[in-house]
Amino acid sequence: MKTSIIGYPRIGNLRELKFASEKYFRGEITAAELEKIAKEIRLYNLNLQDKSGLDFIPSNDFSFYDGVLDTAFLLNVVPERYTALGLSKLDTYFAAARGYQGEKGDVKAFAMKKWYNTNYHYMVPEIDDSTEIKLVGTKPFELFSETLGSGVKTKPVIIGAYTFLKLARYKGNKKAVDFIESIAFAYSELLKKFRDLGAEWIQFDEPSLVMDMNADDIQLFKVLYEKILSNKGNINVLVQTYFGDVRDCYKELCKLDFDGIGLDFTEGKRSLELLKENGFPDGKTLFAGVVNGKNIWCNNYASTLIKLSELEKLAHDIVINTSCSLLHVPCTLANETKLEERFKKHFAYAEEKLSELAELKKITGSNCPSETEEYRRNAALHSEPRSGGNENVRKKVATLTEKDFIRLPEFAEREKIQKKKFKLPLFPTTTIGSFPQTADVKAKRSAYRKGEISDSDYDFFIEKKIAECVALQEEIGLDVLVHGEFERNDMVEYFGECLDGYLFTEKAWVQSYGTRCVKPPVIWGDISRAKPITVKWSTYAQSLTEKPMKGMLTGPVTILNWSFPREDITLRESALQIALAIREEVLDLEANGISIIQVDEAALREKLPLRRSDWREDYLDWAIPAFRYVHSGVKPETQIHTHMCYSEFADIIKDIDDMDADVITFEASRSDMTILDVLKENNFRTEVGPGVYDIHSPRVPSKDEIKAAISKMRERINDEKLWINPDCGLKTRGNEETVPSLKNLVNAAKEERYENS
Ligand code: GLN
Ligand code: ZN
């Protein structure tokens, strides 16, 4: 059997691309220097994959920001507001990615959304009635030629036409079907160009095929590919799916003239069943996703071999593949110098997954697979008992009952009590928690981690930052203050460090969006709170001000979703274990005089199963209760806030209300505030702070822009329930943008208040 991967991380082993891009944004290096670093990363990755013996090596999986954005530029789907700036090609691209504010104009970035059920974000292409889809870009061809130049014939990877049309937002009257002709023509051209360049295989990524598809969707997919494949000539086309199974279109998929079909046998609950029921077409290659591309645990060869031998009965030509792009795992274990060997030997990042593919290839090629040394080593590893159990925690989770998940008194009663207690003005202003993590904060933390400064020096520094932050917020005139989260590198890792059962990595960075990376901690054992987490910082911050200081915690679902999870217990069980620990922290904060506590569930929407029929049972039925358990024990007058990133929760709006928080803040500015209608229609009970400006972009919103946003909100949300805040934490921004933005925000709220009294 041959081996393949769907894509490789492009950020660089030590995030070289991130640092270079950020230098470029600051004007510290030239475009040519940035291109040079990018090329070095690509060639390094290429060489690594080639040396590992991988048969199908992807190209064009590289991107300066995002693959969907690249595809939009490839297909001429670039709104005029960016091209009109008259910037260079690269800068036009970055303007669309990050927004642009400078001498040539002022434009917002493309909207950004979560990539299926991952923590990666893609840029949403915008299509209007004047959009003319045609092949105008050259990047995939250049990158293919670059690899040819190194003596490797790669498999170019392109987002497929169906997925592209499904991900786009349509701003005019035209819909996806109106672009069938033009996009099919563009993809046929693309195939032709690759053929001329000598490519043998091309991979079209079609993850949208694992979503619920209705008859129109299936028809769209079919028509598109009948056209695209009608004169593909002698190039082999692989349609690659991931993140689930293709139950709605498997039959059509098999009938179309693809040469390879890539299916996910890791997350695809029904993939195997589909093959068993319907067979697999003769003459086509099955790219079998059996090595998990999302988690960091070593593959279990014994169970993979069982899967593969089942598949061999159904398909004649099988390529061993990862379940999705390796973009979602860190690059290499080589830089994990601190992780103890007894843990590390259970880990496999992208580079190690290449070795796993090579070993699986060797094992499956052997006459006696279970006799191979690789197999035996792997079997021995997986038969070792895992450490890290905590009977107490398991028992507590097992004995939770219905009433543990109910906070009393009920919402309306609490709302009255809290209004009386806090006496906040109309349209209270607040922030989501973090303030800019400036260079001094990062430098101090890094020095502290290296042991260069003492605990007390570090604490002193954090206290100084908190004091500055509190003073700044008072000066700006915000109503509910935060301590600024300077002690945190990351909203999950920081909590994980104070919980037993977690493991930490040093350099296990995974791209989240653009140049942003996250370093998810690893759940190894049963979770419990080892020590108070935030109490010292929050109480210190509260001691500096008369205004309410929000305690700031990360919720159980987000902690779980942004960690690498265990595979030996259920996600439900892990979530409840974490909920137990965070509840202790909530009660501790309350006991120490913190009267408003925000429990962030930034990632709650993220792991919602892609198919509606799986939502309840596989997710909401435990995720919402886990959140409720965290705060069900507080007093009526303690105000519980939550925050969610991205407002794509229209379809679970009742469940969000059912989290039973007192206030929720979320992103709305990037989504044209459509969420507001949904709140109104559903009679949303929780008080809301739909972000009034987008913090993911370095631009400063004007006061009038914010007032316009507030007016829009007031059309749909009762004044008594409306909070005014940015749409997310400010840690990725600089003070230059943050201070004027918040001043404009507070002034906008004050004017609204004044005009209303
Ligand atoms: N409280 C966190 C912060 O402000 C929330 C971050 C997030 O939503 N991703 O940084
Ligand atoms: Zn957020």
mmCIF file of N, CA and C in Angstrom, residues 246-247 249-256 261-263 265 270-287 310-318:
data_model
loop_
_atom_site.group_PDB
_atom_site.id
_atom_site.type_symbol
_atom_site.label_atom_id
_atom_site.label_comp_id
_atom_site.label_asym_id
_atom_site.label_seq_id
_atom_site.Cartn_x
_atom_site.Cartn_y
_atom_site.Cartn_z
ATOM 1 N N VAL A 246 -19.498 10.650 4.376
ATOM 2 C CA VAL A 246 -20.207 11.268 3.244
ATOM 3 C C VAL A 246 -21.533 10.558 2.989
ATOM 4 N N ARG A 247 -22.240 10.250 4.064
ATOM 5 C CA ARG A 247 -23.433 9.406 3.931
ATOM 6 C C ARG A 247 -24.471 9.941 2.940
ATOM 7 N N CYS A 249 -23.976 11.554 0.067
ATOM 8 C CA CYS A 249 -23.635 11.609 -1.365
ATOM 9 C C CYS A 249 -22.701 10.481 -1.781
ATOM 10 N N TYR A 250 -22.594 9.452 -0.946
ATOM 11 C CA TYR A 250 -21.620 8.397 -1.268
ATOM 12 C C TYR A 250 -21.860 7.787 -2.651
ATOM 13 N N LYS A 251 -23.128 7.530 -2.953
ATOM 14 C CA LYS A 251 -23.436 6.888 -4.245
ATOM 15 C C LYS A 251 -23.012 7.769 -5.415
ATOM 16 N N GLU A 252 -23.341 9.052 -5.328
ATOM 17 C CA GLU A 252 -22.978 9.978 -6.415
ATOM 18 C C GLU A 252 -21.457 10.079 -6.524
ATOM 19 N N LEU A 253 -20.830 10.112 -5.375
ATOM 20 C CA LEU A 253 -19.371 10.215 -5.326
ATOM 21 C C LEU A 253 -18.742 9.055 -6.100
ATOM 22 N N CYS A 254 -19.294 7.877 -5.891
ATOM 23 C CA CYS A 254 -18.740 6.685 -6.546
ATOM 24 C C CYS A 254 -18.976 6.712 -8.052
ATOM 25 N N LYS A 255 -20.096 7.312 -8.460
ATOM 26 C CA LYS A 255 -20.444 7.291 -9.888
ATOM 27 C C LYS A 255 -19.641 8.308 -10.698
ATOM 28 N N LEU A 256 -19.215 9.357 -10.077
ATOM 29 C CA LEU A 256 -18.497 10.393 -10.829
ATOM 30 C C LEU A 256 -17.120 9.884 -11.243
ATOM 31 N N ILE A 261 -10.835 8.412 -4.231
ATOM 32 C CA ILE A 261 -11.817 8.947 -3.290
ATOM 33 C C ILE A 261 -11.187 8.887 -1.906
ATOM 34 N N GLY A 262 -11.129 10.030 -1.254
ATOM 35 C CA GLY A 262 -10.517 10.086 0.071
ATOM 36 C C GLY A 262 -11.589 10.131 1.144
ATOM 37 N N LEU A 263 -11.605 9.127 2.002
ATOM 38 C CA LEU A 263 -12.622 9.054 3.052
ATOM 39 C C LEU A 263 -11.953 9.002 4.420
ATOM 40 N N PHE A 265 -11.800 7.524 7.953
ATOM 41 C CA PHE A 265 -12.207 6.369 8.767
ATOM 42 C C PHE A 265 -11.893 6.586 10.243
ATOM 43 N N ARG A 270 -19.699 6.606 9.874
ATOM 44 C CA ARG A 270 -20.337 5.614 9.014
ATOM 45 C C ARG A 270 -19.533 5.257 7.774
ATOM 46 N N SER A 271 -18.297 5.695 7.705
ATOM 47 C CA SER A 271 -17.544 5.481 6.467
ATOM 48 C C SER A 271 -17.453 3.997 6.098
ATOM 49 N N LEU A 272 -17.071 3.198 7.075
ATOM 50 C CA LEU A 272 -16.886 1.780 6.781
ATOM 51 C C LEU A 272 -18.210 1.132 6.366
ATOM 52 N N GLU A 273 -19.237 1.482 7.113
ATOM 53 C CA GLU A 273 -20.580 0.976 6.827
ATOM 54 C C GLU A 273 -21.014 1.328 5.389
ATOM 55 N N LEU A 274 -20.689 2.542 4.953
ATOM 56 C CA LEU A 274 -21.062 2.968 3.597
ATOM 57 C C LEU A 274 -20.419 2.065 2.552
ATOM 58 N N LEU A 275 -19.167 1.742 2.789
ATOM 59 C CA LEU A 275 -18.481 0.873 1.840
ATOM 60 C C LEU A 275 -19.063 -0.531 1.867
ATOM 61 N N LYS A 276 -19.357 -0.974 3.068
ATOM 62 C CA LYS A 276 -19.895 -2.331 3.184
ATOM 63 C C LYS A 276 -21.252 -2.437 2.496
ATOM 64 N N GLU A 277 -22.068 -1.396 2.676
ATOM 65 C CA GLU A 277 -23.407 -1.453 2.092
ATOM 66 C C GLU A 277 -23.415 -1.241 0.595
ATOM 67 N N ASN A 278 -22.543 -0.362 0.129
ATOM 68 C CA ASN A 278 -22.620 0.036 -1.276
ATOM 69 C C ASN A 278 -21.445 -0.443 -2.121
ATOM 70 N N GLY A 279 -20.458 -1.029 -1.501
ATOM 71 C CA GLY A 279 -19.264 -1.423 -2.234
ATOM 72 C C GLY A 279 -18.403 -0.217 -2.568
ATOM 73 N N PHE A 280 -17.309 -0.497 -3.236
ATOM 74 C CA PHE A 280 -16.426 0.587 -3.661
ATOM 75 C C PHE A 280 -16.106 0.348 -5.134
ATOM 76 N N PRO A 281 -16.215 1.402 -5.963
ATOM 77 C CA PRO A 281 -16.100 1.198 -7.409
ATOM 78 C C PRO A 281 -14.736 0.638 -7.840
ATOM 79 N N ASP A 282 -14.793 -0.299 -8.748
ATOM 80 C CA ASP A 282 -13.578 -0.877 -9.325
ATOM 81 C C ASP A 282 -12.794 0.191 -10.068
ATOM 82 N N GLY A 283 -11.500 0.038 -10.054
ATOM 83 C CA GLY A 283 -10.678 0.948 -10.854
ATOM 84 C C GLY A 283 -10.391 2.275 -10.169
ATOM 85 N N LYS A 284 -10.959 2.479 -9.009
ATOM 86 C CA LYS A 284 -10.656 3.730 -8.296
ATOM 87 C C LYS A 284 -9.784 3.418 -7.085
ATOM 88 N N THR A 285 -9.050 4.416 -6.660
ATOM 89 C CA THR A 285 -8.180 4.247 -5.497
ATOM 90 C C THR A 285 -8.876 4.802 -4.264
ATOM 91 N N LEU A 286 -8.848 4.017 -3.204
ATOM 92 C CA LEU A 286 -9.403 4.497 -1.937
ATOM 93 C C LEU A 286 -8.276 5.090 -1.094
ATOM 94 N N PHE A 287 -8.370 6.368 -0.805
ATOM 95 C CA PHE A 287 -7.438 7.006 0.121
ATOM 96 C C PHE A 287 -8.080 6.907 1.497
ATOM 97 N N GLU A 310 -10.279 -4.950 6.680
ATOM 98 C CA GLU A 310 -11.702 -4.870 6.297
ATOM 99 C C GLU A 310 -11.837 -4.151 4.958
ATOM 100 N N LEU A 311 -11.095 -3.058 4.845
ATOM 101 C CA LEU A 311 -11.190 -2.257 3.618
ATOM 102 C C LEU A 311 -10.655 -3.018 2.405
ATOM 103 N N GLU A 312 -9.635 -3.805 2.642
ATOM 104 C CA GLU A 312 -9.059 -4.564 1.527
ATOM 105 C C GLU A 312 -10.057 -5.522 0.892
ATOM 106 N N LYS A 313 -11.021 -5.938 1.701
ATOM 107 C CA LYS A 313 -12.046 -6.820 1.138
ATOM 108 C C LYS A 313 -12.972 -6.044 0.207
ATOM 109 N N LEU A 314 -12.992 -4.731 0.364
ATOM 110 C CA LEU A 314 -13.965 -3.919 -0.363
ATOM 111 C C LEU A 314 -13.351 -3.102 -1.498
ATOM 112 N N ALA A 315 -12.100 -2.733 -1.353
ATOM 113 C CA ALA A 315 -11.449 -1.898 -2.367
ATOM 114 C C ALA A 315 -10.126 -2.535 -2.767
ATOM 115 N N HIS A 316 -9.831 -2.473 -4.067
ATOM 116 C CA HIS A 316 -8.631 -3.169 -4.544
ATOM 117 C C HIS A 316 -7.366 -2.357 -4.370
ATOM 118 N N ASP A 317 -7.533 -1.045 -4.510
ATOM 119 C CA ASP A 317 -6.341 -0.209 -4.451
ATOM 120 C C ASP A 317 -6.487 0.777 -3.293
ATOM 121 N N ILE A 318 -5.671 0.587 -2.265
ATOM 122 C CA ILE A 318 -5.805 1.425 -1.074
ATOM 123 C C ILE A 318 -4.533 2.209 -0.803
#
